[in-house]
Amino acid sequence: MRRHLSRLRGLLPDLRVLALLGTSGFRAAPLLMTASALLYVVGSVASVTGTLGYRVVIDAAARHDAHHAAVGAALVAALFTVSWVCGIVGAMQNSVLTDKVALLINTRLSRLTATVAGLELLERPDRLADLDQVRDNRRSVAGAPRQFLKGLQTLVRGGGILVLLITVYPPIVIVPLLGAVPALADRRASRLLKQADDDLAQDRRLLADLFRITTTAETAKELRISGVTRDLAARHMALGERVRSRSVSAARRSAAWEAGGWLVYAAGFCGAIVLLVLRAAHGHTSPGQVVMAVSLLRRAQGQVSGATDTAGAMGSAFRTAGRLLTLEDEVAAEHIATPRTAPVPARLVDGIRLQDVTFGYHGSREPVLRGVDLTLPAGATVAVVGENGAGKTTLVKLLTGMYRPTAGRITVDGTDLADIEPARWRERTTAAFQDFSRYQLTARQAVGVGDLPRADDDAAVRSAVRRADADATVERLPNGLDTQLGRYFSDGTELSGGQWQRLALARALMREEPLLTVLDEPTAALDAATESALYARWAQAAREGAGRGAVTVLVSHRFSTVRTADVIVVLEGGRVTEVGGHEELMTAGGPYSQLFTLQARGYLDSGRPAAPAG
Ligand SMILES: Nc1ncnc2c1ncn2[C@@H]1O[C@H](COP(=O)(O)OP(=O)(O)OP(=O)(O)O)[C@@H](O)[C@H]1O
C-alpha cells in the first residue's frame, strides 16, 4: 500500500506537467479549443468512414449495380468533403490557438524571470541551462494544444481503422499495432537527440557568444585593436565544427533507430497486402474490401507516423513544461522557505552590518568573500577598493539582496536582510553599475524606469538628469527627453559610452530617498575630473540625506574619488584587510596607502595636474 502511495506520489510531478499541457489550450481560449476539438472528432470520423464508400462503389460496380455505386460515390464525396473542410478550418484555428498559448507561456516565463528574488536563476550555469532550454523550446509548449488535438484525431481515426479492418479480416489488425515498433524506435531516437542537445548546450551558448562578439559593433573596436579577431573567428570555427560533428553523429544514430523501426512496420504492411490479395484470389474477400483495407492500412501508416511525431513533439513540450514548473517551484520555494515579513526601516539609525559573511557562487570551489565583518554606518559614504576580482561587486550584490550570504548575516539596523522581502528592500535601494543597461527607449523612459511609479513625473526625471550632470547630454538630443535612443530604430539616436552612462546614472538617481545607494564604478566611462566632481556632489547630497541615515557605497579604482569617502574598505582576496578614513589609512601605511601613493605617483610621473594628493 505504502509502495503504491509513494509510486503515485512519484507520478505527481508528471501529472502536473500533463495538466499544464492539457489545460493550456482551454485556459488560453476555451471556446476556440472546444470548437477545434469538435472539428477534429467530426473530421476524423468522416475521414475513416469515407473509405467505406470505396467498398460500396467497387463491390456495386463489380455487381453492375449502378444505384449502389452512385450511393457509394456520394458517400465518399460527402464524407471526404466534411473531412477536408474540418481539416482546413481546424488548421486555421490551430495557428490562432498556438499564438494565444504562446502569449500565455511567454508571460509566464517573463513573470518567472522578473519575480525571481536574486540573480542565481540568471547566473548559475545549471539553472541558466534550464532557463535557456525553456526559452528556446517554449514554442513546443505553445504547440501542446495542437498536439493534443492531433492525438485526439489519431485516437478516433486509429479506433475507426481497427474496427473497419476487423470487418475485413481480423488478423490484419496486427499491422497498425506493429506501429508501436517505429513509435518506440522514434522515442529512443529523440532521446538520443535530446541527450546530445543537453551535452552540447554549454558549447552552443559559447558558440553564440563568440559569434556575437565577432560580429557586433559593440565589440568591434576592441577586437580590432587587440588583433584577436582572427583568433576568435578560428575558435568559433573550431568549436562550431566540434558541435556540428557531435550533433551529426547523434543525428545519424537517431536516424538509424528510426529507419530500423520503420523497416519492421513496412515488412508487416507488405505481408498484409499479399495476404489480402491471396484471400481475394480465393474468393474469401471482395474486391471492395481489399481496396478499403489497403486504403485503411495506408491511413494507419499515416496515423502511426503522425502519432510518433505527436509523441515526439509532446515529449519536447513535456520536458520543457517540466523544466518551467521546476524553475517556478524553485523560485516559489525561495519565497516560502523563509517568510520574509520584516519591515524595512523608514530611516537608518545604526546602519548596515556584515557579520562574519562568507559567500561562494554556486559550483565555485573557493568562496569569493570570507569572514567579512564590516559596519557601514548610517549616513556614511563608504568606498570599497581592491584589485580586480577582489570581490567588490560580489559584496555589492549581497548588499542589494541579489544573493544571500553562504554563511554569516547582513543586518539593516539589526534586522536580518534575509528576513526582509527583497522587493521591499530594493524599493529603498538604488544602484548604478559599470555594466549598465542601454535601454532603447526614449531618453525620458530610459531615466524614468529607475523609479517606475514616478517614470512620468517630468520634474522627477529632470531632477535626476541634473543630479547626474546629464543636462548637456539631454540638451544635445534632437527632441530632448523625448528622443528615441539606440540603433534598433531608424529614428533612434545612438549615444556615446559616456552619454549612455550619464543616463544610467540619472536612472539610478530617480529614487530620491533610498536607504542604500550603490555606485559600482558607474563613472568608468567618464573622465577623472568629472567623476570626482560628481562624487563630491553626491557625497554632499548623501550628507544632506544623513537625517534618513542613508548609506552610499561606491566602488572605484580612482583614489582621487575614494579619498573623499567617510569610510574606506580595502578588500583583498575576498577579505577585508583595512577599514578607516583616508587620513587614518594613510598614516597606517598599509595596503591602502601603498596603492594610493602608487596611483598618485603615476599621475605625477605622467605630468597630469589632477593628482590625488595625500
Ligand atoms: N556569477 C558568478 N559566478 C561565478 N563566479 C563569479 C560570478 N561573478 C563573479 N565571480 C567570481 O567572483 C570573484 C570576484 O568577482 P567580483 O566581480 O566580485 O570582483 P571585483 O572586485 O568587483 O572585480 P572588478 O574590479 O574586476 O570589477 C571573481 O573571481 C569572479 O570570477
Tab-separated table of N, CA, C and O and ligand atoms in Angstrom, residues 119 122-125 359-364 366-369 384-397 403 434 520-521 555 557 571, ligand 1:
chain	number	residue	atom	x	y	z
A	119	LEU	N	19.923	36.867	-8.358
A	119	LEU	CA	20.471	36.710	-9.707
A	119	LEU	C	20.793	35.267	-10.044
A	119	LEU	O	21.267	34.982	-11.131
A	122	LEU	N	19.705	33.639	-13.193
A	122	LEU	CA	20.304	34.149	-14.422
A	122	LEU	C	21.813	33.946	-14.470
A	122	LEU	O	22.434	34.165	-15.492
A	123	GLU	N	22.420	33.545	-13.340
A	123	GLU	CA	23.879	33.427	-13.339
A	123	GLU	C	24.384	32.018	-13.065
A	123	GLU	O	25.512	31.699	-13.391
A	124	ARG	N	23.546	31.142	-12.439
A	124	ARG	CA	24.017	29.791	-12.112
A	124	ARG	C	23.966	28.926	-13.361
A	124	ARG	O	22.907	28.833	-13.985
A	125	PRO	N	25.102	28.301	-13.751
A	125	PRO	CA	25.121	27.585	-15.033
A	125	PRO	C	24.007	26.555	-15.200
A	125	PRO	O	23.398	26.493	-16.256
A	359	PHE	N	30.749	34.082	1.284
A	359	PHE	CA	29.893	33.821	0.121
A	359	PHE	C	30.691	33.166	-1.004
A	359	PHE	O	31.804	33.574	-1.313
A	360	GLY	N	30.102	32.129	-1.570
A	360	GLY	CA	30.683	31.494	-2.761
A	360	GLY	C	29.591	31.308	-3.796
A	360	GLY	O	28.455	31.015	-3.445
A	361	TYR	N	29.922	31.513	-5.060
A	361	TYR	CA	28.934	31.298	-6.125
A	361	TYR	C	28.684	29.809	-6.261
A	361	TYR	O	29.577	29.000	-5.984
A	362	HIS	N	27.482	29.461	-6.703
A	362	HIS	CA	27.122	28.056	-6.866
A	362	HIS	C	28.137	27.366	-7.776
A	362	HIS	O	28.435	27.860	-8.866
A	363	GLY	N	28.668	26.252	-7.305
A	363	GLY	CA	29.593	25.476	-8.130
A	363	GLY	C	31.044	25.931	-8.025
A	363	GLY	O	31.941	25.244	-8.499
A	364	SER	N	31.285	27.114	-7.397
A	364	SER	CA	32.690	27.553	-7.261
A	364	SER	C	33.329	26.806	-6.098
A	364	SER	O	32.685	26.592	-5.069
A	366	GLU	N	36.055	27.802	-4.364
A	366	GLU	CA	36.520	28.715	-3.314
A	366	GLU	C	35.475	29.787	-3.046
A	366	GLU	O	34.869	30.301	-3.995
A	367	PRO	N	35.280	30.178	-1.780
A	367	PRO	CA	34.386	31.320	-1.552
A	367	PRO	C	35.006	32.603	-2.096
A	367	PRO	O	36.230	32.736	-2.132
A	368	VAL	N	34.149	33.514	-2.523
A	368	VAL	CA	34.640	34.786	-3.069
A	368	VAL	C	34.844	35.790	-1.929
A	368	VAL	O	35.783	36.573	-1.934
A	369	LEU	N	33.946	35.729	-0.938
A	369	LEU	CA	34.113	36.569	0.260
A	369	LEU	C	34.279	35.642	1.463
A	369	LEU	O	33.592	34.628	1.558
A	384	VAL	N	34.682	51.223	-1.516
A	384	VAL	CA	35.265	49.880	-1.475
A	384	VAL	C	36.332	49.818	-2.562
A	384	VAL	O	36.055	50.099	-3.726
A	385	VAL	N	37.553	49.501	-2.156
A	385	VAL	CA	38.637	49.401	-3.137
A	385	VAL	C	39.265	48.018	-3.069
A	385	VAL	O	39.129	47.300	-2.075
A	386	GLY	N	39.944	47.658	-4.120
A	386	GLY	CA	40.610	46.351	-4.159
A	386	GLY	C	40.936	46.000	-5.590
A	386	GLY	O	40.395	46.615	-6.525
A	387	GLU	N	41.810	45.017	-5.742
A	387	GLU	CA	42.218	44.625	-7.097
A	387	GLU	C	41.042	44.002	-7.842
A	387	GLU	O	40.036	43.639	-7.235
A	388	ASN	N	41.213	43.813	-9.140
A	388	ASN	CA	40.191	43.112	-9.933
A	388	ASN	C	39.978	41.722	-9.339
A	388	ASN	O	40.950	41.035	-9.009
A	389	GLY	N	38.732	41.365	-9.187
A	389	GLY	CA	38.414	40.029	-8.681
A	389	GLY	C	38.483	39.921	-7.170
A	389	GLY	O	38.314	38.833	-6.607
A	390	ALA	N	38.700	41.068	-6.471
A	390	ALA	CA	38.815	41.005	-5.005
A	390	ALA	C	37.467	40.683	-4.357
A	390	ALA	O	37.419	40.208	-3.224
A	391	GLY	N	36.378	40.952	-5.061
A	391	GLY	CA	35.054	40.631	-4.509
A	391	GLY	C	34.191	41.857	-4.270
A	391	GLY	O	33.163	41.782	-3.590
A	392	LYS	N	34.562	43.005	-4.864
A	392	LYS	CA	33.828	44.259	-4.606
A	392	LYS	C	32.386	44.174	-5.131
A	392	LYS	O	31.436	44.465	-4.415
A	393	THR	N	32.244	43.761	-6.400
A	393	THR	CA	30.893	43.676	-6.968
A	393	THR	C	30.074	42.620	-6.243
A	393	THR	O	28.869	42.785	-6.026
A	394	THR	N	30.742	41.536	-5.834
A	394	THR	CA	30.031	40.479	-5.109
A	394	THR	C	29.476	41.039	-3.801
A	394	THR	O	28.324	40.770	-3.429
A	395	LEU	N	30.280	41.857	-3.118
A	395	LEU	CA	29.833	42.485	-1.868
A	395	LEU	C	28.590	43.338	-2.132
A	395	LEU	O	27.601	43.289	-1.388
A	396	VAL	N	28.641	44.079	-3.237
A	396	VAL	CA	27.516	44.933	-3.617
A	396	VAL	C	26.273	44.093	-3.924
A	396	VAL	O	25.152	44.449	-3.553
A	397	LYS	N	26.478	42.938	-4.575
A	397	LYS	CA	25.334	42.066	-4.890
A	397	LYS	C	24.690	41.559	-3.603
A	397	LYS	O	23.474	41.404	-3.520
A	403	TYR	N	22.014	38.214	-3.901
A	403	TYR	CA	22.421	36.901	-3.373
A	403	TYR	C	22.375	36.978	-1.854
A	403	TYR	O	22.449	38.064	-1.279
A	434	GLN	N	28.781	49.369	-13.460
A	434	GLN	CA	29.714	49.566	-14.577
A	434	GLN	C	29.105	49.000	-15.864
A	434	GLN	O	29.162	49.607	-16.913
A	520	ASP	N	28.628	51.240	-8.382
A	520	ASP	CA	29.694	50.273	-8.649
A	520	ASP	C	30.391	50.646	-9.960
A	520	ASP	O	29.992	50.203	-11.031
A	521	GLU	N	31.363	51.488	-9.834
A	521	GLU	CA	32.120	52.017	-10.989
A	521	GLU	C	31.197	52.500	-12.107
A	521	GLU	O	31.425	52.181	-13.279
A	555	VAL	N	32.128	51.944	-5.431
A	555	VAL	CA	33.262	51.108	-5.805
A	555	VAL	C	33.993	51.873	-6.882
A	555	VAL	O	33.395	52.292	-7.870
A	557	HIS	N	38.133	52.598	-8.751
A	557	HIS	CA	39.580	52.374	-8.759
A	557	HIS	C	40.318	53.709	-8.700
A	557	HIS	O	41.531	53.734	-8.680
A	571	LEU	N	39.508	45.558	0.177
A	571	LEU	CA	39.246	44.109	0.037
A	571	LEU	C	40.440	43.479	-0.666
A	571	LEU	O	40.916	43.987	-1.680
B	1	LIG	N1	28.190	34.999	-11.370
B	1	LIG	C1	29.361	34.497	-10.994
B	1	LIG	N2	29.530	33.160	-10.931
B	1	LIG	C2	30.704	32.631	-10.514
B	1	LIG	N3	31.782	33.354	-10.148
B	1	LIG	C3	31.680	34.701	-10.192
B	1	LIG	C4	30.467	35.342	-10.618
B	1	LIG	N4	30.662	36.678	-10.554
B	1	LIG	C5	31.936	36.864	-10.115
B	1	LIG	N5	32.545	35.689	-9.896
B	1	LIG	C6	33.890	35.473	-9.382
B	1	LIG	O1	33.975	36.117	-8.121
B	1	LIG	C7	35.234	36.767	-7.967
B	1	LIG	C8	35.018	38.209	-7.536
B	1	LIG	O2	34.345	38.881	-8.589
B	1	LIG	P1	33.820	40.380	-8.400
B	1	LIG	O3	33.109	40.751	-9.633
B	1	LIG	O4	33.096	40.485	-7.107
B	1	LIG	O5	35.215	41.173	-8.275
B	1	LIG	P2	35.507	42.733	-8.298
B	1	LIG	O6	36.368	43.024	-7.111
B	1	LIG	O7	34.243	43.521	-8.404
B	1	LIG	O8	36.357	42.856	-9.637
B	1	LIG	P3	36.491	44.070	-10.683
B	1	LIG	O9	37.311	45.144	-10.030
B	1	LIG	O10	37.232	43.427	-11.778
B	1	LIG	O11	35.123	44.517	-11.058
B	1	LIG	C9	35.969	36.619	-9.292
B	1	LIG	O12	36.930	35.598	-9.126
B	1	LIG	C10	34.906	36.170	-10.254
B	1	LIG	O13	35.431	35.247	-11.170
